[in-house]
Coordinates of C-alpha atoms and ligand atoms in Angstrom, one line a residue:
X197 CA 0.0 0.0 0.0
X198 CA 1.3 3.6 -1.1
X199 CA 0.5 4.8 2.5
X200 CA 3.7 3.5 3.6
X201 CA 4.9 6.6 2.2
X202 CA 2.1 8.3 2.6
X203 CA 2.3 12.3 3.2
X204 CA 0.5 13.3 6.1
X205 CA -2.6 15.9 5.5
X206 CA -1.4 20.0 5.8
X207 CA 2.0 19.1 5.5
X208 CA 2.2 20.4 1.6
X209 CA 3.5 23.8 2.3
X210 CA 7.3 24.1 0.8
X211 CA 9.7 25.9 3.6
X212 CA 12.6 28.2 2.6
X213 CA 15.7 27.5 4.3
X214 CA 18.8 29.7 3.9
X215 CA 20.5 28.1 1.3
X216 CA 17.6 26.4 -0.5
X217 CA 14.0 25.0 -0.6
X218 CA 12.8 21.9 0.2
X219 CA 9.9 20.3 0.2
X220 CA 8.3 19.8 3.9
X221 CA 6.0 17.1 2.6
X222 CA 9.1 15.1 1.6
X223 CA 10.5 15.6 4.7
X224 CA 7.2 13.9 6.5
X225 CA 7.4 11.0 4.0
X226 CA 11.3 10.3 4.8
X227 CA 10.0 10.4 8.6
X228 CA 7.4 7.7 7.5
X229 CA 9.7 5.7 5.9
X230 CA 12.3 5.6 8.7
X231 CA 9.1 4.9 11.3
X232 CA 8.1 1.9 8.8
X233 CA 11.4 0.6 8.8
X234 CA 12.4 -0.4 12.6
X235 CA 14.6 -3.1 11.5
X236 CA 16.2 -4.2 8.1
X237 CA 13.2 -7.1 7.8
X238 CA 10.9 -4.0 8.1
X239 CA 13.1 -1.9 5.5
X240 CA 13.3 -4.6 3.0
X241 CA 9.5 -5.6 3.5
X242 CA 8.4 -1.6 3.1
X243 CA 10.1 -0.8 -0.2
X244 CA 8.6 -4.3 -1.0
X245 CA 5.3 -2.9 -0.8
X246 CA 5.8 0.0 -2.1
X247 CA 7.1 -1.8 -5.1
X248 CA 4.0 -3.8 -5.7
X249 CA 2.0 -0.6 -5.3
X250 CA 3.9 0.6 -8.0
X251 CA 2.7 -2.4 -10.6
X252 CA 6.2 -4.3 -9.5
X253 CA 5.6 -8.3 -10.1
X254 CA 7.5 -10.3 -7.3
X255 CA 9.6 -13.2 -8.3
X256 CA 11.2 -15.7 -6.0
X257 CA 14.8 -17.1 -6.4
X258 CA 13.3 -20.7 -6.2
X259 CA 10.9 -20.3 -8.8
X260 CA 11.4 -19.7 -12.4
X261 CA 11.1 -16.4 -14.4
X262 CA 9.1 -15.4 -17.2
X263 CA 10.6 -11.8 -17.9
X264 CA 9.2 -9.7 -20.5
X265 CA 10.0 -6.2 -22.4
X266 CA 8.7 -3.2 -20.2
X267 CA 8.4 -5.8 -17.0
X268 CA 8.9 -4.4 -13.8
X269 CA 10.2 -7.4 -11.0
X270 CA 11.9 -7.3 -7.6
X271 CA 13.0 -10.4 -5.1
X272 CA 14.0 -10.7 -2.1
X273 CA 16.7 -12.9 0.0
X274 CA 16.6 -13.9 3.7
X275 CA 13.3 -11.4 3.9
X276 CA 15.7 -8.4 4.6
X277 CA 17.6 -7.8 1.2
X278 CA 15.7 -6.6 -1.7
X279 CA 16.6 -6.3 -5.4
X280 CA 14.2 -4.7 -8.3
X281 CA 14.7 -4.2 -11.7
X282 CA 13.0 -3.3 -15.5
X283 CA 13.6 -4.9 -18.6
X284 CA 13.6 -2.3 -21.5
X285 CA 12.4 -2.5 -24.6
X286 CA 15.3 -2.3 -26.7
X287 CA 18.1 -4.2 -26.1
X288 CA 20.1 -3.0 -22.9
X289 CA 23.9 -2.1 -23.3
X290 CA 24.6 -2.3 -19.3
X291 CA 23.3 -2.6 -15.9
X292 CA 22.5 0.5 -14.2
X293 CA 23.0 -0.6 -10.6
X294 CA 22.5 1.7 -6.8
X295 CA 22.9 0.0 -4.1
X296 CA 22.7 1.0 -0.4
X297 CA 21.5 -0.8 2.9
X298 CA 18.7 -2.1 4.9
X299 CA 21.3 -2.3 8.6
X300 CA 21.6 0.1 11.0
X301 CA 24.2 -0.3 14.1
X302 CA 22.0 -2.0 17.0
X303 CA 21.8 -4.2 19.4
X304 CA 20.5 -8.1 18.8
X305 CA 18.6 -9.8 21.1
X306 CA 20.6 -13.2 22.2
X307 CA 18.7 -17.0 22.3
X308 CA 17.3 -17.5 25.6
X309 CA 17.7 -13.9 26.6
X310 CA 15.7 -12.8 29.7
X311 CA 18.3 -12.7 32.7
X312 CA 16.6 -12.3 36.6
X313 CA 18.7 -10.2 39.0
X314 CA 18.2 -8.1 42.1
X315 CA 14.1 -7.9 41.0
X316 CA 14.9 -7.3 37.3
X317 CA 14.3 -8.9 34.5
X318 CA 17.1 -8.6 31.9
X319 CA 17.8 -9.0 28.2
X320 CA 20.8 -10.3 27.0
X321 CA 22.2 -8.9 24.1
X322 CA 25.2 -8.5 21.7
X323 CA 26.0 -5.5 19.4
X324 CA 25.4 -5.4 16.1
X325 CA 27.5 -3.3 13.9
X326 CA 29.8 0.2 15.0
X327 CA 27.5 1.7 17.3
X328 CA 28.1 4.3 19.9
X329 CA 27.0 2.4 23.0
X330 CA 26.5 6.0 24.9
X331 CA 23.4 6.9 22.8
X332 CA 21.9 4.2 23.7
X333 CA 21.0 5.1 27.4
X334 CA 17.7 5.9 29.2
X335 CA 15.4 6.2 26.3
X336 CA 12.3 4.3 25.6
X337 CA 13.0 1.5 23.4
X338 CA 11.6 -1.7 21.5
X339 CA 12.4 -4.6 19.5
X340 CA 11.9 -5.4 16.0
X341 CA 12.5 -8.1 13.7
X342 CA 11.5 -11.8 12.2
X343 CA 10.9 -15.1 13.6
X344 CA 10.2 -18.3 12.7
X345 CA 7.2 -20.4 13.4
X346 CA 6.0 -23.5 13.1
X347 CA 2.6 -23.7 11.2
X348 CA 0.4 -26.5 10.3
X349 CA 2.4 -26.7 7.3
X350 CA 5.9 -25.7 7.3
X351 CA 7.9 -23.0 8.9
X352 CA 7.4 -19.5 8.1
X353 CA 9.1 -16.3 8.8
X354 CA 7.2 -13.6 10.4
X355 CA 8.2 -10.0 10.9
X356 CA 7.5 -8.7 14.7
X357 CA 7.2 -4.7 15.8
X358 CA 6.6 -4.4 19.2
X359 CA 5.0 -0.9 18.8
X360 CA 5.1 -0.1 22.5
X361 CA 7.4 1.6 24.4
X362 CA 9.1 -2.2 26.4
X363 CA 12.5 -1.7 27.0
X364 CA 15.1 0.3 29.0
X365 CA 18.5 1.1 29.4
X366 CA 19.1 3.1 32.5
X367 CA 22.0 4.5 33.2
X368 CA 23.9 5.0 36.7
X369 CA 23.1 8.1 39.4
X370 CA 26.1 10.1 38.9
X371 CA 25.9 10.6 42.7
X372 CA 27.0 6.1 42.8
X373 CA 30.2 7.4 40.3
X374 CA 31.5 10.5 39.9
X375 CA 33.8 9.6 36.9
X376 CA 31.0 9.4 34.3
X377 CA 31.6 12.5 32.6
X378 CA 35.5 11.5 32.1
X379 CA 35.1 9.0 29.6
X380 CA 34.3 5.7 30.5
X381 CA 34.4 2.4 28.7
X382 CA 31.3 0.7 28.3
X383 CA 31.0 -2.8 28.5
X384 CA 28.0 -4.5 26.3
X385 CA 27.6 -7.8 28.7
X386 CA 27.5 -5.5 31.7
X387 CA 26.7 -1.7 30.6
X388 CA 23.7 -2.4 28.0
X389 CA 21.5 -5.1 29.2
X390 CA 17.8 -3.5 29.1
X391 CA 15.4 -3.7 31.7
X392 CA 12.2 -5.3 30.3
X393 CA 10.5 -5.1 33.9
X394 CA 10.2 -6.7 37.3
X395 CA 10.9 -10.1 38.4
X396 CA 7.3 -11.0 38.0
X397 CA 7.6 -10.3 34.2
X398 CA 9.8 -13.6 34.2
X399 CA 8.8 -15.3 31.1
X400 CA 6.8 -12.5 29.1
X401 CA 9.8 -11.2 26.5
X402 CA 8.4 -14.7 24.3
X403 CA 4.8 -14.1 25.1
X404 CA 5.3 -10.5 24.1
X405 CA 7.2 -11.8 21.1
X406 CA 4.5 -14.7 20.4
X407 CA 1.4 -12.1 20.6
X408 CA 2.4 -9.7 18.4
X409 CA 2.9 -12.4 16.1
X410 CA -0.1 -14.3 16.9
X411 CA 1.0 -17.4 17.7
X412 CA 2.3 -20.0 21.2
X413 CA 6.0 -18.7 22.0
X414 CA 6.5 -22.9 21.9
X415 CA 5.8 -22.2 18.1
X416 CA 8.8 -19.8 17.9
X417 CA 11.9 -21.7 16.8
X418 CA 14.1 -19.3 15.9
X419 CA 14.3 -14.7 16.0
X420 CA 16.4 -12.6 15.1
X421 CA 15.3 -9.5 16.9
X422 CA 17.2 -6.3 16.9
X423 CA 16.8 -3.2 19.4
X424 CA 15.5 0.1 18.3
X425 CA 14.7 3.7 19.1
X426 CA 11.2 4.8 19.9
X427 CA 9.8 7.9 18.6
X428 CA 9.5 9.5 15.2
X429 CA 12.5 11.8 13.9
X430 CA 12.0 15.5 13.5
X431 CA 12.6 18.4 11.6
X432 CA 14.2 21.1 13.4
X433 CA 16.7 24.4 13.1
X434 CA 15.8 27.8 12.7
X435 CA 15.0 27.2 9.2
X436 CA 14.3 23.3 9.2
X437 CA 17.9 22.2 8.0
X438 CA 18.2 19.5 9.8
X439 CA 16.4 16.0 9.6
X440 CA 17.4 13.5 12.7
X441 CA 15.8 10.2 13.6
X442 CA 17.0 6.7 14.0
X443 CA 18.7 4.9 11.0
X444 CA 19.2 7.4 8.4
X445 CA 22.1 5.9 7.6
X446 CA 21.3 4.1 5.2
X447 CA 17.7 4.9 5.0
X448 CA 18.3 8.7 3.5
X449 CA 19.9 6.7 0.9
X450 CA 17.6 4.2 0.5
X451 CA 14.7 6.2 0.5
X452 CA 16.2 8.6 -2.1
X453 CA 17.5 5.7 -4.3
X454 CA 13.7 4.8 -4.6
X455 CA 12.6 7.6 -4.6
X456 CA 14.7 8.5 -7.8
X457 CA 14.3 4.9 -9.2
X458 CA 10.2 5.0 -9.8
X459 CA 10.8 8.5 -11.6
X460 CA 13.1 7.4 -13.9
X461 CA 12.6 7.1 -17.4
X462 CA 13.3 4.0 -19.4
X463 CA 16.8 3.9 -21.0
X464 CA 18.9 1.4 -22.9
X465 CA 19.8 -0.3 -19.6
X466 CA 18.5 -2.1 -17.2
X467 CA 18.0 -0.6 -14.2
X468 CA 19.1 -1.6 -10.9
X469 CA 18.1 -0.9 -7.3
X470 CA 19.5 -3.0 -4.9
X471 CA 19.3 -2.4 -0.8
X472 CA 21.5 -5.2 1.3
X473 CA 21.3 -6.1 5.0
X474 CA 24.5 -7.0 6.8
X475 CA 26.5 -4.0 5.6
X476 CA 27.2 -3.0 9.1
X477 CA 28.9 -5.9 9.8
X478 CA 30.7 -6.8 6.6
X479 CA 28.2 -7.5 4.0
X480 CA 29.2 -11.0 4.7
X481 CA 26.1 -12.8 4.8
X482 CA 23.9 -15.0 2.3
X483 CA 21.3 -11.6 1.3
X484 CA 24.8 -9.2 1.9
X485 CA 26.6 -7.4 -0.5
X486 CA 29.6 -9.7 -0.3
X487 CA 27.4 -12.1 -1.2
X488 CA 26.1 -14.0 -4.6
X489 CA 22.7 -11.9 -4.8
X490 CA 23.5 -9.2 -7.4
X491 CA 25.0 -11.6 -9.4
X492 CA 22.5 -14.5 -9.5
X493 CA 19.8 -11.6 -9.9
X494 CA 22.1 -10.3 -12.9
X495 CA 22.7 -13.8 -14.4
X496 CA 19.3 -15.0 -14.4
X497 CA 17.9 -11.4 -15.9
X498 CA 20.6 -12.5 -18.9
X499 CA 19.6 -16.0 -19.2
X500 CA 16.3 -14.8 -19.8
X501 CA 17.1 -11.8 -22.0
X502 CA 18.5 -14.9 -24.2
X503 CA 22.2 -13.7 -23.4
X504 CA 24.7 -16.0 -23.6
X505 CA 28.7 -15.7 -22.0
X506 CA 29.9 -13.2 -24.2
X507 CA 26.9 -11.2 -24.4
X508 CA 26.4 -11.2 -20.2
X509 CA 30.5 -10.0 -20.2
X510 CA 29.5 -7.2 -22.9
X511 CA 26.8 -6.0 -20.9
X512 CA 28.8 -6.2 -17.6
X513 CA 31.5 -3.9 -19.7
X514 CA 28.8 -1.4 -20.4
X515 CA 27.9 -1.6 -16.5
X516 CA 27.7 1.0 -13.7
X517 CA 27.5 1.6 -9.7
X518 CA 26.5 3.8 -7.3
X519 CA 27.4 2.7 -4.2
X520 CA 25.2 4.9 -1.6
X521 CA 25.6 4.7 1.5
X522 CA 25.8 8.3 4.0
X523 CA 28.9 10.4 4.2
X524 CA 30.2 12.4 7.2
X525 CA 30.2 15.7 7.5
X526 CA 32.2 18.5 9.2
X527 CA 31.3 18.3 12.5
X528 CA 31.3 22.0 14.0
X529 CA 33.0 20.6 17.8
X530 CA 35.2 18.6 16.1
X531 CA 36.4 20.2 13.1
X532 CA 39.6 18.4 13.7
X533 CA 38.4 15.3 12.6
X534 CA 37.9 16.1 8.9
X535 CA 40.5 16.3 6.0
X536 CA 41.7 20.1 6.2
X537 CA 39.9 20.3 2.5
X538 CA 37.4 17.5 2.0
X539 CA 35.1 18.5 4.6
X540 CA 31.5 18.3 3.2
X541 CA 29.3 20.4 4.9
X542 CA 25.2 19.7 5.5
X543 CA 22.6 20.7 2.3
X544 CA 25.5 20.9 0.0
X545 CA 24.4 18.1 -2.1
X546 CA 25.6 14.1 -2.9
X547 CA 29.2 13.4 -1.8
X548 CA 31.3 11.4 -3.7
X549 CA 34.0 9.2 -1.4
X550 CA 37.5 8.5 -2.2
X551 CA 40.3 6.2 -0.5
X552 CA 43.4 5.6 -1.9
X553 CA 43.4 2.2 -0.1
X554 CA 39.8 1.6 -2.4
X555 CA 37.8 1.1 0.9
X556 CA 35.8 3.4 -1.1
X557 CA 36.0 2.3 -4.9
X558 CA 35.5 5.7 -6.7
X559 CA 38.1 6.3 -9.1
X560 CA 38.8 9.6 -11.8
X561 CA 36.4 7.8 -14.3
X562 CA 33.5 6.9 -11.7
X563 CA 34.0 10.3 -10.4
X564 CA 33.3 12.0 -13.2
X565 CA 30.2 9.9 -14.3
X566 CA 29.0 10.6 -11.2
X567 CA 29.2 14.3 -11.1
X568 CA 27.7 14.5 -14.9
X569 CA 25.0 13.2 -13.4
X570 CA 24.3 15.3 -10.8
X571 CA 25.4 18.3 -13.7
X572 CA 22.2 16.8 -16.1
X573 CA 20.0 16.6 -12.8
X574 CA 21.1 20.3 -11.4
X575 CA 22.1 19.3 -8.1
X576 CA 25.5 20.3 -6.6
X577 CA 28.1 17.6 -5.2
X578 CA 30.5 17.7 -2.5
X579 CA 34.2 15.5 -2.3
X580 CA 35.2 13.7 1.0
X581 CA 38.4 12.1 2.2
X582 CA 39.7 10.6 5.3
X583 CA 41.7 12.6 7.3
X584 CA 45.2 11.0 6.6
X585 CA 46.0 8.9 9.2
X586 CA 42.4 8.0 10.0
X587 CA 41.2 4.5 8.9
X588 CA 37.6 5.8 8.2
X589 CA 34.7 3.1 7.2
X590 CA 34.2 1.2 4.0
X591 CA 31.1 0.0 2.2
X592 CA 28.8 -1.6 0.0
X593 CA 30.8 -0.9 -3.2
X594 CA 34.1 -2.1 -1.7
X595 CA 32.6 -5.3 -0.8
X596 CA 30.3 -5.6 -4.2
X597 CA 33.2 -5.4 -6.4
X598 CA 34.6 -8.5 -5.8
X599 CA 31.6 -10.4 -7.1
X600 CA 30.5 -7.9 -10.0
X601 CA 33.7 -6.2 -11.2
X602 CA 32.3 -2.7 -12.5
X603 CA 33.2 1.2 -12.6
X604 CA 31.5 1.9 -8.8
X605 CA 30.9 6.0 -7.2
X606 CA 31.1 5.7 -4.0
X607 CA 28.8 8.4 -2.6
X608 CA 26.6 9.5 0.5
X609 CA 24.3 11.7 1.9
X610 CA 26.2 14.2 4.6
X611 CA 25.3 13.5 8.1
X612 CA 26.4 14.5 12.0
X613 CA 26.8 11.4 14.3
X614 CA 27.0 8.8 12.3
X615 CA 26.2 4.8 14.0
X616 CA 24.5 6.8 16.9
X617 CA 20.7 5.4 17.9
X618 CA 19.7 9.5 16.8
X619 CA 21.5 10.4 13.8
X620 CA 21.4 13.9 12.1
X621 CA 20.9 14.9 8.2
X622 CA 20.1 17.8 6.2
X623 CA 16.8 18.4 4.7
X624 CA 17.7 19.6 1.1
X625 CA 19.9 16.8 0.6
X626 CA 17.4 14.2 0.3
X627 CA 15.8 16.1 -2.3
X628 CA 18.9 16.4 -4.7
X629 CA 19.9 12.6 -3.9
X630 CA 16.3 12.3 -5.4
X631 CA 16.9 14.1 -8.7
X632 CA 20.3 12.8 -9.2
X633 CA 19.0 8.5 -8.9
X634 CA 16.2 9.7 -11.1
X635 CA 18.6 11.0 -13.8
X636 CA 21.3 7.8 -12.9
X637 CA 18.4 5.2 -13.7
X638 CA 17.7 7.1 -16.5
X639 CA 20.8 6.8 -17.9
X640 CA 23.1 4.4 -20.0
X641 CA 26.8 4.2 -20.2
X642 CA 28.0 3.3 -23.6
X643 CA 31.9 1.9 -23.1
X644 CA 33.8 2.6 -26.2
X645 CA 37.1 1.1 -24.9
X646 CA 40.3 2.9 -23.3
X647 CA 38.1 4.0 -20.5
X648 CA 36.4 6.2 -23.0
X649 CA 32.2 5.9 -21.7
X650 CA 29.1 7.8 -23.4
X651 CA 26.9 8.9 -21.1
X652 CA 23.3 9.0 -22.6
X653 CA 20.2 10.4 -20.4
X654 CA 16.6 9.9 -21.7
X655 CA 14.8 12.2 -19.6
Ligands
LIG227 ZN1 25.9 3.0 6.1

């Protein structure tokens, strides 16, 4: 249903902010999304359904495919990696791929978790990803995820939102230590087991679990249940710049990437958007980028587009990637921390990432098709590098290229406290990362050897 990103009534006025304008109604829908979308299940499942709103077929991997000309499919893996794609009508010269992620750092909720101690009632839980423990502390929060049931005839996966406010992390008086403002280290087995309630809650985290899914917690054989923020994100500044809530990295992507994708025009190429789980801890996974997803999505779109080897490596040479996945941004307390030049700043557009050691894979050629796109869509760019000496992250494109062997952008949306439970975005970035996907999908790259490309937009 299309309510998923549904705008919410009165909210159609456009604001002015300093630099630029942005839309306020966009800004509600990228609220919506990141509300739909408490875990990667619920991220996957979300643009899943906005998909089939849109007239997108579903296929499954363990079916076979009937593709035709002007056919619009998607599938998904392990319920929390999704893949879609159109077949043009003319014959494609490359994929056109843009891939981001459905993660977010968290917290996962172990097997057997509920721990009693001094009248409490504990989970126990691991981390999931880089996140930065401290913003984790005394603020409602709930769990959200998939299980697995047994029904009358088979096993099926389920996907669980606990919309309640159900867990806590508290943290300690500063009166019982002194030294809390000094910099402590926080220990995950000890520091950030949440409070679920008293000891006579003993036994409810499964019933909780097996109500919201409607079945006996015996029935549950296997969850994999992640931690997350309650409340919705917000709009605030003195001019509405900023856009914070839970997840935006990679959801701003995400969200913009299909956004950008269900504008765009058909071009001779096939159109890819692709949105991974597990990036935040490697892409290492069955459904992660460092996986065999792309590719078995690519190979079977070929087989039944009638390609055989040589015409499958000719349209991998005439192939593309954008890599998106949120960039950092000078942070005002700790300028420091940025390259003393390649500091992008908030509402300043797409960045495009670069690391000599290829954690990021943009090179001079991807570069430059990336910022001819954002020239053709009228959107301005911004150019980020490490500090030297700082290790800085890596990301889908890195780990993608080993299995599909293409010209990748790495790129991002700018953002203030990245891997925190509340992160922080601009508005008007959303908006350009909209404008340049929709011109990207819209595209085709024509490789005419010697790392000589042709560029060719049908909007
Ligand atoms: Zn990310």
């Amino acid at each position: 249903m299309t309510d998923l990103l549904k705008v919410p009534s009165g909210a159609e006025q456009d604001m002015k902010t300093a630099n630029t304008t942005y839309s306020e109604s966009l800004q509600q829908e990228l609220l919506q999304f990141l509300q739909n979308c408490p875990s990667a299940f619920h991220t996957a499942h979300t643009i899943r359904r906005v998909l089939l709103d849109a007239g997108y077929e579903e296929l499954f991997e363990a079916f076979p495919w009937h593709l035709e000309a002007g056919g619009r499919y998607f599938v998904m893996r392990a319920e929390s990696s999704i893949i879609s794609f159109r077949i043009p009508h003319d014959r494609p010269s490359g994929f056109m791929i843009a891939a981001s992620h459905t993660d977010s750092p968290t917290m996962k909720i172990k097997v057997n978790p509920e721990m009693e101690g001094n009248g409490y009632i504990l989970l126990n839980v691991e981390g999931y990803g880089g996140l930065i423990m401290q913003s984790w502390f005394d603020r409602p929060l709930s769990v959200a995820g998939r299980v697995v049931i047994r029904t009358a005839d088979g096993l099926s996966s389920r996907l669980v939102n606990v919309d309640r406010d159900l867990l806590m992390i508290p943290r300690l008086a500063i009166h019982m230590d002194r030294t809390q403002n000094d910099g402590q280290k926080i220990d995950m087995q000890k520091d950030m087991l949440p409070i679920i309630g008293l000891s006579s809650s003993k036994g409810s985290f499964m019933e909780v679990i097996a109500e919201e899914t409607g079945c006996k917690p015996e029935d549950i054989l296997g969850h994999d249940l992640f931690l997350y923020v309650r409340g919705r994100g917000t709009v605030w500044g003195a001019h509405g710049e900023f856009i914070s809530g839970g997840h935006l990295d990679d959801l701003q992507c995400g969200f913009a990437d299909l956004k950008g994708y269900l504008a765009s025009a058909e071009a001779d190429s096939i159109p890819i958007l692709a949105v991974f789980d597990n990036e935040e801890v490697g892409s290492r996974s069955r459904q992660g980028a460092d996986s065999g997803f792309l590719t078995d999505i690519l190979h079977r779109v070929a087989d039944a587009l009638a390609c055989n080897d040589e015409k499958f490596r000719l349209l991998t040479a005439g192939s593309f990637m954008v890599s998106a996945d949120n960039a950092h941004a000078v942070h005002p307390n700790y300028p420091e921390a940025a390259d003393p030049v390649n500091r992008p700043a908030i509402n300043k557009g797409p960045v495009i990432k670069y690391n000599a050691a290829q954690r990021y894979t943009t090179d001079a050629l991807s570069a430059a098709v990336f910022k001819e796109v954002c020239r053709r869509a009228g959107v301005p760019f911004q150019e980020f590098t490490n500090r030297s000496g700082s290790r800085g992250g890596s990301t889908l494109g890195h780990q993608s290229m080993t299995h599909f062997s293409i010209p990748t952008a790495d790129v991002g949306l700018p953002q203030l406290s990245m891997h925190s439970a509340y992160e922080t975005a601009g508005t008007a970035d959303t908006a350009y990362m909209i404008e340049a996907m929709k011109v990207f999908f819209s595209s085709s790259l024509r490789n005419e050897g010697h790392d000589h490309y042709r560029l060719i937009t049908n909007l």
